[in-house]
PDB file of C-alpha atoms in Angstrom:
ATOM      1  CA  TYR D   1     -10.580   0.541  18.725  1.00 91.00           C
ATOM      2  CA  ASP D   2     -12.734   0.646  23.035  1.00 92.00           C
ATOM      3  CA  GLU D   3     -10.298  -2.098  24.719  1.00 96.00           C
ATOM      4  CA  LEU D   4      -7.534  -0.269  23.426  1.00 97.00           C
ATOM      5  CA  ALA D   5      -8.468   2.877  24.369  1.00 97.00           C
ATOM      6  CA  LEU D   6      -9.377   1.777  27.841  1.00 97.00           C
ATOM      7  CA  GLY D   7      -6.544   1.104  28.245  1.00 97.00           C
ATOM      8  CA  VAL D   8      -4.471   3.942  27.540  1.00 97.00           C
ATOM      9  CA  ALA D   9      -7.134   6.143  29.130  1.00 98.00           C
ATOM     10  CA  ALA D  10      -5.581   3.606  32.547  1.00 98.00           C
ATOM     11  CA  ALA D  11      -1.824   3.658  31.774  1.00 97.00           C
ATOM     12  CA  ASP D  12      -1.810   7.214  30.850  1.00 97.00           C
ATOM     13  CA  ARG D  13      -3.544   7.981  34.243  1.00 97.00           C
ATOM     14  CA  GLN D  14      -1.052   6.337  35.801  1.00 98.00           C
ATOM     15  CA  LEU D  15       1.606   8.295  34.136  1.00 97.00           C
ATOM     16  CA  ILE D  16       0.627  11.595  34.926  1.00 97.00           C
ATOM     17  CA  ALA D  17       0.150  10.603  38.492  1.00 97.00           C
ATOM     18  CA  ALA D  18       3.892   9.645  38.528  1.00 97.00           C
ATOM     19  CA  GLY D  19       4.460  13.609  36.615  1.00 97.00           C
ATOM     20  CA  VAL D  20       5.774  11.960  33.109  1.00 97.00           C
ATOM     21  CA  THR D  21       3.673  14.441  30.809  1.00 95.00           C
ATOM     22  CA  TYR D  22       5.488  13.843  27.329  1.00 95.00           C
ATOM     23  CA  VAL D  23       6.678   9.825  25.842  1.00 96.00           C
ATOM     24  CA  GLU D  24       7.710   8.643  22.916  1.00 95.00           C
ATOM     25  CA  ASP D  25       6.839   5.873  20.827  1.00 96.00           C
ATOM     26  CA  ALA D  26       9.687   4.208  19.069  1.00 95.00           C
ATOM     27  CA  SER D  27       8.153   1.270  17.791  1.00 94.00           C
ATOM     28  CA  ALA D  28       9.374   0.474  13.921  1.00 94.00           C
ATOM     29  CA  GLY D  29       7.586  -0.408  12.318  1.00 94.00           C
ATOM     30  CA  ASN D  30       5.000   3.134  13.095  1.00 96.00           C
ATOM     31  CA  GLY D  31       3.220   4.526  10.082  1.00 96.00           C
ATOM     32  CA  ARG D  32       0.395   6.345   8.759  1.00 97.00           C
ATOM     33  CA  GLN D  33      -2.053   3.959  10.414  1.00 96.00           C
ATOM     34  CA  GLU D  34      -0.171   4.291  14.313  1.00 97.00           C
ATOM     35  CA  TRP D  35      -0.513   8.124  13.716  1.00 97.00           C
ATOM     36  CA  ASP D  36      -4.005   8.051  13.304  1.00 97.00           C
ATOM     37  CA  THR D  37      -4.815   6.071  16.616  1.00 97.00           C
ATOM     38  CA  PHE D  38      -2.708   8.734  18.198  1.00 97.00           C
ATOM     39  CA  GLU D  39      -4.354  11.277  17.397  1.00 97.00           C
ATOM     40  CA  ARG D  40      -7.412   9.894  17.427  1.00 97.00           C
ATOM     41  CA  LEU D  41      -6.624   9.150  21.922  1.00 97.00           C
ATOM     42  CA  ILE D  42      -6.034  12.714  22.052  1.00 97.00           C
ATOM     43  CA  GLY D  43      -8.221  13.928  20.201  1.00 96.00           C
ATOM     44  CA  THR D  44     -11.092  11.335  22.349  1.00 97.00           C
ATOM     45  CA  GLY D  45      -9.650  12.123  25.429  1.00 96.00           C
ATOM     46  CA  HIS D  46      -7.912   9.205  26.638  1.00 97.00           C
ATOM     47  CA  LEU D  47      -5.020   9.998  26.640  1.00 97.00           C
ATOM     48  CA  LYS D  48      -3.100  13.320  28.019  1.00 97.00           C
ATOM     49  CA  VAL D  49       0.315  13.300  27.797  1.00 97.00           C
ATOM     50  CA  GLY D  50       2.141  14.594  24.678  1.00 96.00           C
ATOM     51  CA  VAL D  51       3.546  12.022  21.981  1.00 97.00           C
ATOM     52  CA  SER D  52       6.248  11.810  19.661  1.00 96.00           C
ATOM     53  CA  LEU D  53       5.866   8.961  17.188  1.00 96.00           C
ATOM     54  CA  MET D  54       9.723   8.463  15.597  1.00 96.00           C
ATOM     55  CA  GLU D  55       7.901   6.371  12.048  1.00 97.00           C
ATOM     56  CA  GLY D  56       9.808   3.102  10.995  1.00 96.00           C
ATOM     57  CA  TYR D  57      12.404   3.779   8.399  1.00 96.00           C
ATOM     58  CA  GLY D  58       9.765   1.561   5.617  1.00 95.00           C
ATOM     59  CA  HIS D  59       6.885   4.736   6.901  1.00 96.00           C
ATOM     60  CA  ALA D  60       9.155   7.474   7.053  1.00 94.00           C
ATOM     61  CA  GLY D  61       7.446  11.071   5.782  1.00 92.00           C
ATOM     62  CA  GLU D  62       3.965   9.109   6.277  1.00 94.00           C
ATOM     63  CA  ALA D  63       3.310  11.166   9.869  1.00 94.00           C
ATOM     64  CA  PRO D  64       2.316  15.155   9.294  1.00 94.00           C
ATOM     65  CA  SER D  65       4.898  16.891  11.155  1.00 94.00           C
ATOM     66  CA  ARG D  66       1.909  17.727  14.134  1.00 95.00           C
ATOM     67  CA  SER D  67      -0.842  17.459  14.535  1.00 94.00           C
ATOM     68  CA  ALA D  68      -3.812  17.481  18.522  1.00 94.00           C
ATOM     69  CA  GLY D  69      -2.776  21.010  19.010  1.00 93.00           C
ATOM     70  CA  GLY D  70       1.670  20.197  19.045  1.00 94.00           C
ATOM     71  CA  ARG D  71       0.353  17.393  21.283  1.00 95.00           C
ATOM     72  CA  LEU D  72       1.373  14.939  18.760  1.00 97.00           C
ATOM     73  CA  VAL D  73       4.321  14.997  17.265  1.00 96.00           C
ATOM     74  CA  ARG D  74       6.326  13.255  14.594  1.00 96.00           C
ATOM     75  CA  GLY D  75       9.325  12.230  15.734  1.00 95.00           C
ATOM     76  CA  GLY D  76      12.435  10.671  13.972  1.00 95.00           C
ATOM     77  CA  VAL D  77      13.404   7.505  12.439  1.00 96.00           C
ATOM     78  CA  LYS D  78      13.652   4.023  13.496  1.00 96.00           C
ATOM     79  CA  ILE D  79      15.589   1.404  11.985  1.00 96.00           C
ATOM     80  CA  ALA D  80      15.753  -2.191  13.113  1.00 95.00           C
ATOM     81  CA  PRO D  81      18.123  -4.371  11.505  1.00 95.00           C
ATOM     82  CA  ARG D  82      17.740  -7.801  11.272  1.00 92.00           C
ATOM     83  CA  GLU D  83      20.506 -10.608  12.531  1.00 89.00           C
ATOM     84  CA  LEU D  84      20.008 -14.384  11.476  1.00 86.00           C
ATOM     85  CA  GLU D  85      22.136 -16.764  12.179  1.00 81.00           C
ATOM     86  CA  HIS D  86      25.969 -15.532  10.313  1.00 83.00           C
ATOM     87  CA  GLU D  87      23.752 -12.147   8.213  1.00 88.00           C
ATOM     88  CA  MET D  88      22.277  -8.928   9.198  1.00 90.00           C
ATOM     89  CA  PHE D  89      19.168  -7.272   7.149  1.00 92.00           C
ATOM     90  CA  PRO D  90      19.639  -5.049   6.108  1.00 94.00           C
ATOM     91  CA  GLY D  91      23.296  -4.994   5.546  1.00 91.00           C
ATOM     92  CA  PRO D  92      26.015  -2.769   6.636  1.00 93.00           C
ATOM     93  CA  ALA D  93      26.080  -1.161   3.057  1.00 94.00           C
ATOM     94  CA  GLU D  94      22.713  -0.555   2.671  1.00 95.00           C
ATOM     95  CA  LEU D  95      21.940   0.236   6.792  1.00 95.00           C
ATOM     96  CA  SER D  96      24.777   2.861   6.019  1.00 94.00           C
ATOM     97  CA  ARG D  97      22.270   4.269   2.660  1.00 94.00           C
ATOM     98  CA  GLN D  98      19.285   4.528   4.686  1.00 95.00           C
ATOM     99  CA  VAL D  99      20.739   6.022   7.469  1.00 95.00           C
ATOM    100  CA  GLY D 100      22.418   8.735   4.744  1.00 93.00           C
ATOM    101  CA  LEU D 101      19.524   9.056   3.383  1.00 93.00           C
ATOM    102  CA  VAL D 102      17.127   9.868   6.316  1.00 94.00           C
ATOM    103  CA  ASP D 103      20.488  11.770   7.508  1.00 91.00           C
ATOM    104  CA  ARG D 104      20.327  14.003   4.293  1.00 91.00           C
ATOM    105  CA  GLN D 105      16.554  14.404   5.039  1.00 90.00           C
ATOM    106  CA  GLY D 106      17.534  16.756   7.793  1.00 90.00           C
ATOM    107  CA  ARG D 107      15.814  14.432  10.443  1.00 92.00           C
ATOM    108  CA  GLN D 108      16.453  12.283  13.283  1.00 93.00           C
ATOM    109  CA  VAL D 109      18.064   8.406  13.046  1.00 93.00           C
ATOM    110  CA  ALA D 110      17.736   5.765  15.690  1.00 94.00           C
ATOM    111  CA  VAL D 111      19.243   2.171  14.740  1.00 94.00           C
ATOM    112  CA  HIS D 112      17.542  -0.747  17.067  1.00 94.00           C
ATOM    113  CA  ALA D 113      21.021  -2.812  16.969  1.00 91.00           C
ATOM    114  CA  VAL D 114      20.808  -5.838  19.105  1.00 88.00           C
ATOM    115  CA  GLY D 115      23.366  -8.113  18.000  1.00 89.00           C
ATOM    116  CA  ARG D 116      26.774  -7.741  17.502  1.00 89.00           C
ATOM    117  CA  ALA D 117      26.943  -7.651  14.383  1.00 91.00           C
ATOM    118  CA  ALA D 118      24.729  -4.719  13.836  1.00 92.00           C
ATOM    119  CA  VAL D 119      26.583  -2.503  16.463  1.00 92.00           C
ATOM    120  CA  GLU D 120      28.897  -2.676  14.746  1.00 91.00           C
ATOM    121  CA  ALA D 121      27.876  -1.444  11.233  1.00 93.00           C
ATOM    122  CA  ALA D 122      25.105   1.090  12.907  1.00 93.00           C
ATOM    123  CA  THR D 123      28.128   2.368  14.064  1.00 92.00           C
ATOM    124  CA  ALA D 124      30.044   2.958  10.776  1.00 91.00           C
ATOM    125  CA  ALA D 125      27.178   4.132   9.540  1.00 91.00           C
ATOM    126  CA  PHE D 126      26.627   7.363  12.037  1.00 89.00           C
ATOM    127  CA  ARG D 127      30.562   7.414  12.239  1.00 87.00           C
ATOM    128  CA  GLY D 128      30.369   7.757   7.931  1.00 73.00           C
ATOM    129  CA  ARG D 129      27.388  10.674   8.904  1.00 71.00           C
ATOM    130  CA  ARG D 130      30.061  12.178  10.997  1.00 59.00           C
ATOM    131  CA  ARG D 131      31.873  14.661   8.976  1.00 52.00           C
ATOM    132  CA  ARG D 132      28.365  15.712   7.417  1.00 53.00           C
ATOM    133  CA  ALA D 133      25.793  15.747  10.207  1.00 46.00           C
ATOM    134  CA  THR D 134      25.302  18.445  12.057  1.00 46.00           C
ATOM    135  CA  ARG D 135      21.447  17.094  13.981  1.00 48.00           C
ATOM    136  CA  ARG D 136      22.133  14.223  16.917  1.00 48.00           C
ATOM    137  CA  ALA D 137      22.016  10.472  15.785  1.00 46.00           C
ATOM    138  CA  ARG D 138      22.034   7.668  18.290  1.00 47.00           C
ATOM    139  CA  CYS D 139      21.889   4.249  18.836  1.00 49.00           C
ATOM    140  CA  ALA D 140      20.029   2.368  20.841  1.00 52.00           C
ATOM    141  CA  GLY D 141      22.103  -1.051  22.167  1.00 46.00           C
ATOM    142  CA  CYS D 142      21.343  -3.833  24.026  1.00 39.00           C
ATOM    143  CA  ALA D 143      23.005  -5.162  26.749  1.00 38.00           C
ATOM    144  CA  THR D 144      23.683  -8.187  25.630  1.00 36.00           C
ATOM    145  CA  SER D 145      25.517  -7.214  22.346  1.00 39.00           C
ATOM    146  CA  GLY D 146      27.623  -5.060  25.008  1.00 41.00           C
ATOM    147  CA  CYS D 147      27.809  -1.897  22.768  1.00 42.00           C
ATOM    148  CA  ARG D 148      27.061   1.487  25.574  1.00 45.00           C
ATOM    149  CA  ALA D 149      24.765   3.637  23.593  1.00 43.00           C
ATOM    150  CA  GLY D 150      26.045   6.426  24.760  1.00 42.00           C
ATOM    151  CA  ARG D 151      29.295   6.270  23.526  1.00 42.00           C
ATOM    152  CA  HIS D 152      28.630   6.118  19.774  1.00 39.00           C
ATOM    153  CA  ARG D 153      26.303   9.922  20.547  1.00 36.00           C
ATOM    154  CA  ARG D 154      27.603  13.006  18.659  1.00 33.00           C
TER     155      ARG D 154
END
């Protein structure tokens, strides 16, 4: 922890010097353990900028909505499909189910879609929510996929 804290404190000083006061950690594996680490970093003064921590789909709901005097807040839920050869995990139907479940829970969902199949599946999942959802959904596309992430926002 000590080495991590020193590195975070150095990065924090650079962020503040550049005028950055708030950051978001959108790692797809984030859960309670990562929340506790950020809480500790803020509590010990190593991290002064505010943090929004997205939870990975497998950890959704583990973290409280906020702590550290409001400087640490729970963000949306991150889903990161994996593409292996000609298959995607989770598949399009399961991805759509996951997006729908998170949306029905009132949480924002972000899909890290890198390959063409994942971008298409994410777009279809969001499109399927369009009539029912009022919250902003987003597709975090990748340049290699040809995705223009902004066009998937609603």
